[in-house]
């Protein structure tokens, strides 16, 4: 019995170590905290889910997760020690579950490119919004937050398992890749040349065309070099006294406006 | 000198106590943490700003705040003890700075009504998005998070000082008030009758009309009783595999679509 207990302790130690980036890279695995993300992992990436650690209470609340074939029951205390944000549900998933192949851009009609986005909550929220708007892929450029950071994963609410997210290329290479796939590139910028809701002047970009949106950081926006990569710069109109939009809000408005026009 | 130091200590103790709701209610004051919110308070509600507590570093970084007439310099240590989220800038503001008068609804063309929204970050994000979309007012129904909760205030990024936010009435009374002001009432609901982007069938609501949007909680959405208060239920289309939108995303899409159509 002690031998079994020791083996479990060692396994749990290794799960907990996945909070560290270096361990995630070495092991090629990451954590999915919380029922929403774990459910989508089990539903859309089951072969890549190594195991799901569940408290008895969570197993009762989430039968669709408890029915998965590799479940380890753990006490509330152990679950809390493994993650403060799991609500009793913690999945260990192979990095391969997240499609990051450049081939994902072939035939794409709507793509979000995030340039050097460092806030995990923002990155995750944009991935979730892109999924909802029906985007075919998201690109996180080099210099962005690590995609498999637990807070990014949690903020996507499972959307990470719904659409490919490409990482590692800088903004110039990312823009070249989406352009090679036939998409126009629009930079979302607070001081952009065109108003998103008044794209009817001569030379205005046509949102019906396949489009990659380029978004910058919330604090600084896009650099001049990044803006210059785009075919046009477009601003989300700000009607009230707000000085700016947060990144997730701006991305939501742009992506949904593209979806509306492309699907009209 | 000791007398002066004692007085400052007592003042700081009272500032710190404003993290407690009971103290905010008793004193009729609240905290605004961080440079963005404090700047908007000074800019749009200066008479109601009792004081701004600034570190020397923040005073250098934010001259537009440091120039305010009631600034108290504090050390980094004191600032950190007063708030973990202030970035060296903390304003103490009278509750009266936030306009909550029902008269604010007269002539309104776009209003967001949040029914029992309890997450402070969500409530603040919707207030910020409503400001950007040019909404005339926001209503937080009874049972929602306290508007002057420091996290709500911080999440609004200053938008709290840009538009009136009405509180205290339940959903039925709030809907009655916006309807009395001449607005149609649309409930945003994931299973709504109408697709926001296909409002062209017979009987479809006309977004060009003055509109109040009714939003529910992220977890449960609107109750059946709340949906029944509306003239129509409208869903934001979800094109990808995402199961739902978070509240701030759904509100952003609805409010910006109203702004687009109303201003076309």
Coordinates of N, CA, C and O in Angstrom, one line a residue, chain A residues 12-93:
Chain A
X12 N 1.5 13.3 -8.3 CA 0.9 14.6 -8.0 C 1.9 15.7 -7.9 O 1.7 16.8 -8.3
X13 N 3.1 15.3 -7.4 CA 4.2 16.3 -7.4 C 4.5 16.8 -8.9 O 4.8 17.9 -9.1
X14 N 4.5 15.8 -9.8 CA 4.8 16.1 -11.2 C 3.7 17.0 -11.8 O 4.0 17.8 -12.6
X15 N 2.5 16.7 -11.4 CA 1.4 17.5 -11.9 C 1.5 19.0 -11.4 O 1.5 19.9 -12.2
X16 N 1.8 19.1 -10.2 CA 1.9 20.4 -9.6 C 3.1 21.2 -10.2 O 3.0 22.4 -10.4
X17 N 4.1 20.5 -10.6 CA 5.3 21.1 -11.2 C 5.0 21.8 -12.5 O 5.7 22.6 -13.0
X18 N 3.9 21.4 -13.2 CA 3.5 21.9 -14.5 C 3.0 23.4 -14.4 O 2.8 24.0 -15.4
X19 N 3.0 23.9 -13.1 CA 2.8 25.4 -13.0 C 4.0 26.1 -13.5 O 3.9 27.3 -13.8
X20 N 5.2 25.4 -13.6 CA 6.4 26.1 -14.0 C 6.6 25.9 -15.5 O 6.5 24.8 -16.1
X21 N 6.9 27.0 -16.2 CA 7.0 27.0 -17.6 C 8.1 26.0 -18.1 O 8.0 25.2 -19.0
X22 N 9.2 25.9 -17.3 CA 10.4 25.1 -17.7 C 9.9 23.6 -17.7 O 10.3 22.8 -18.6
X23 N 9.1 23.3 -16.7 CA 8.6 21.9 -16.7 C 7.6 21.6 -17.8 O 7.7 20.5 -18.4
X24 N 6.8 22.6 -18.1 CA 5.9 22.4 -19.2 C 6.6 22.1 -20.5 O 6.3 21.2 -21.3
X25 N 7.7 22.9 -20.7 CA 8.5 22.7 -22.0 C 9.2 21.4 -22.0 O 9.2 20.7 -23.0
X26 N 9.7 21.0 -20.9 CA 10.5 19.7 -20.8 C 9.6 18.5 -21.0 O 9.9 17.6 -21.7
X27 N 8.4 18.6 -20.4 CA 7.5 17.4 -20.4 C 6.5 17.5 -21.6 O 5.9 16.5 -21.9
X28 N 6.4 18.6 -22.2 CA 5.4 18.7 -23.3 C 4.0 18.5 -22.9 O 3.2 18.0 -23.6
X29 N 3.7 19.0 -21.6 CA 2.3 18.9 -21.1 C 2.0 20.2 -20.4 O 2.8 21.0 -20.1
X30 N 0.7 20.4 -20.2 CA 0.2 21.6 -19.5 C -1.0 21.3 -18.7 O -1.6 20.2 -18.9
X31 N -1.4 22.3 -17.9 CA -2.5 22.1 -17.0 C -3.8 22.8 -17.6 O -3.6 23.9 -18.1
X32 N -4.9 22.2 -17.4 CA -6.2 22.9 -17.7 C -7.0 22.9 -16.4 O -7.4 21.9 -15.9
X33 N -7.1 24.1 -15.9 CA -7.8 24.3 -14.6 C -9.3 24.6 -14.8 O -9.6 25.5 -15.6
X34 N -10.1 23.9 -14.1 CA -11.5 24.3 -14.1 C -12.4 23.4 -15.0 O -11.9 22.9 -16.0
X35 N -13.7 23.3 -14.7 CA -14.6 22.4 -15.4 C -14.8 22.8 -16.9 O -14.8 21.9 -17.7
X36 N -14.8 24.1 -17.2 CA -15.1 24.5 -18.6 C -14.0 24.0 -19.5 O -14.3 23.4 -20.6
X37 N -12.8 24.3 -19.2 CA -11.7 24.0 -20.0 C -11.5 22.5 -20.1 O -11.2 21.9 -21.1
X38 N -11.6 21.8 -18.9 CA -11.4 20.4 -18.9 C -12.4 19.6 -19.7 O -12.1 18.7 -20.5
X39 N -13.7 20.1 -19.7 CA -14.7 19.5 -20.5 C -14.4 19.6 -22.0 O -14.6 18.7 -22.7
X40 N -14.0 20.8 -22.4 CA -13.7 21.0 -23.8 C -12.5 20.1 -24.2 O -12.4 19.6 -25.4
X41 N -11.5 20.0 -23.3 CA -10.3 19.1 -23.6 C -10.8 17.7 -23.8 O -10.4 17.0 -24.8
X42 N -11.6 17.2 -22.9 CA -12.1 15.8 -23.0 C -13.0 15.6 -24.3 O -12.9 14.6 -25.0
X43 N -13.7 16.7 -24.6 CA -14.6 16.6 -25.8 C -13.9 16.7 -27.1 O -14.2 16.0 -28.0
X44 N -12.9 17.6 -27.2 CA -12.3 17.8 -28.5 C -10.8 17.4 -28.6 O -10.3 17.4 -29.7
X45 N -10.2 16.9 -27.5 CA -8.8 16.5 -27.6 C -8.6 15.3 -26.7 O -7.5 15.2 -26.1
X46 N -9.5 14.4 -26.6 CA -9.5 13.3 -25.7 C -8.2 12.5 -25.7 O -7.6 12.2 -24.7
X47 N -7.7 12.2 -26.9 CA -6.4 11.3 -26.9 C -5.2 12.0 -26.3 O -4.3 11.4 -25.8
X48 N -5.3 13.4 -26.2 CA -4.1 14.1 -25.7 C -4.3 14.4 -24.2 O -3.4 14.9 -23.5
X49 N -5.5 14.0 -23.6 CA -5.7 14.2 -22.2 C -5.1 13.1 -21.4 O -5.6 11.9 -21.5
X50 N -4.0 13.3 -20.7 CA -3.3 12.2 -20.0 C -4.1 11.8 -18.8 O -4.3 10.6 -18.6
X51 N -4.7 12.7 -18.0 CA -5.5 12.4 -16.9 C -6.3 13.6 -16.5 O -5.9 14.7 -16.7
X52 N -7.4 13.3 -15.8 CA -8.2 14.4 -15.1 C -8.3 14.1 -13.7 O -8.6 13.0 -13.2
X53 N -7.8 15.0 -12.8 CA -7.9 14.9 -11.4 C -9.1 15.6 -10.9 O -9.4 16.8 -11.2
X54 N -10.0 14.8 -10.2 CA -11.3 15.3 -9.8 C -11.5 15.1 -8.3 O -11.2 14.0 -7.8
X55 N -12.2 16.0 -7.7 CA -12.6 15.8 -6.3 C -14.0 15.0 -6.4 O -14.6 15.1 -7.5
X56 N -14.3 14.3 -5.4 CA -15.6 13.6 -5.5 C -16.8 14.5 -5.7 O -17.7 14.2 -6.5
X57 N -16.7 15.7 -5.1 CA -17.8 16.7 -5.3 C -17.9 17.1 -6.8 O -19.0 17.2 -7.4
X58 N -16.7 17.3 -7.4 CA -16.7 17.8 -8.8 C -17.2 16.6 -9.7 O -17.8 16.8 -10.7
X59 N -16.8 15.4 -9.3 CA -17.3 14.2 -10.1 C -18.8 14.1 -10.1 O -19.4 13.7 -11.2
X60 N -19.4 14.5 -9.0 CA -20.9 14.5 -9.0 C -21.5 15.7 -9.8 O -22.4 15.5 -10.6
X61 N -20.8 16.8 -9.7 CA -21.3 18.0 -10.5 C -21.1 17.9 -12.0 O -21.9 18.5 -12.7
X62 N -20.0 17.2 -12.4 CA -19.7 17.2 -13.8 C -19.6 15.8 -14.3 O -18.5 15.3 -14.6
X63 N -20.7 15.1 -14.5 CA -20.7 13.7 -14.9 C -20.0 13.5 -16.3 O -19.4 12.5 -16.6
X64 N -20.2 14.6 -17.1 CA -19.6 14.4 -18.5 C -18.0 14.4 -18.4 O -17.4 14.0 -19.4
X65 N -17.5 14.9 -17.3 CA -16.0 14.8 -17.1 C -15.7 13.5 -16.4 O -14.7 12.8 -16.7
X66 N -16.5 13.2 -15.4 CA -16.2 12.0 -14.6 C -16.3 10.7 -15.4 O -15.6 9.7 -15.0
X67 N -17.0 10.8 -16.5 CA -17.1 9.6 -17.4 C -15.8 9.4 -18.2 O -15.7 8.3 -18.9
X68 N -14.9 10.3 -18.2 CA -13.7 10.1 -19.0 C -12.9 8.9 -18.5 O -12.9 8.6 -17.3
X69 N -12.1 8.3 -19.4 CA -11.5 7.0 -19.0 C -10.3 7.1 -18.1 O -9.8 6.1 -17.5
X70 N -9.7 8.3 -18.0 CA -8.5 8.4 -17.2 C -8.7 9.5 -16.1 O -8.2 10.6 -16.2
X71 N -9.5 9.1 -15.1 CA -9.8 10.0 -14.0 C -9.1 9.5 -12.7 O -9.1 8.3 -12.4
X72 N -8.5 10.5 -12.0 CA -7.9 10.2 -10.7 C -8.7 11.0 -9.7 O -8.7 12.2 -9.8
X73 N -9.3 10.3 -8.8 CA -10.0 11.0 -7.7 C -9.0 11.5 -6.7 O -8.1 10.8 -6.3
X74 N -9.2 12.8 -6.2 CA -8.3 13.3 -5.2 C -9.2 14.0 -4.2 O -10.3 14.4 -4.5
X75 N -8.6 14.2 -3.0 CA -9.4 14.9 -2.0 C -9.4 16.4 -2.3 O -8.7 16.9 -3.1
X76 N -10.4 17.1 -1.6 CA -10.4 18.6 -1.7 C -9.1 19.2 -1.4 O -8.6 20.2 -2.1
X77 N -8.4 18.7 -0.4 CA -7.2 19.3 0.1 C -6.1 19.1 -1.0 O -5.4 20.1 -1.3
X78 N -6.0 17.9 -1.6 CA -5.0 17.7 -2.6 C -5.3 18.6 -3.8 O -4.4 19.2 -4.4
X79 N -6.6 18.6 -4.2 CA -7.0 19.4 -5.4 C -6.6 20.9 -5.1 O -6.0 21.5 -6.0
X80 N -6.9 21.4 -3.9 CA -6.5 22.8 -3.7 C -5.0 23.0 -3.7 O -4.5 24.1 -4.1
X81 N -4.3 22.0 -3.2 CA -2.8 22.2 -3.2 C -2.3 22.1 -4.7 O -1.2 22.7 -5.0
X82 N -3.0 21.4 -5.6 CA -2.5 21.3 -6.9 C -2.8 22.6 -7.7 O -2.1 23.0 -8.7
X83 N -3.9 23.3 -7.4 CA -4.3 24.5 -8.1 C -5.3 25.2 -7.3 O -6.3 24.7 -6.8
X84 N -5.1 26.5 -7.2 CA -6.1 27.4 -6.5 C -7.3 27.7 -7.3 O -8.2 28.3 -6.8
X85 N -7.2 27.4 -8.6 CA -8.3 27.9 -9.6 C -8.9 26.8 -10.3 O -9.4 26.9 -11.4
X86 N -9.0 25.6 -9.7 CA -9.5 24.4 -10.5 C -11.0 24.1 -10.2 O -11.5 23.3 -11.0
X87 N -11.6 24.6 -9.2 CA -12.9 24.2 -8.8 C -13.1 22.7 -8.7 O -14.1 22.2 -9.1
X88 N -12.0 22.0 -8.3 CA -12.0 20.6 -8.2 C -11.8 19.8 -9.5 O -11.9 18.6 -9.5
X89 N -11.4 20.5 -10.6 CA -11.2 19.8 -11.8 C -9.9 20.3 -12.5 O -9.7 21.5 -12.7
X90 N -9.0 19.3 -12.7 CA -7.7 19.7 -13.2 C -7.3 18.6 -14.2 O -7.2 17.5 -13.9
X91 N -7.1 19.1 -15.5 CA -6.7 18.1 -16.5 C -5.2 18.3 -16.9 O -4.7 19.5 -16.9
X92 N -4.5 17.2 -17.2 CA -3.1 17.3 -17.6 C -3.2 16.9 -19.1 O -3.7 15.8 -19.5
X93 N -2.7 17.8 -20.0 CA -2.9 17.6 -21.4 C -1.6 17.7 -22.2 O -0.8 18.6 -21.8

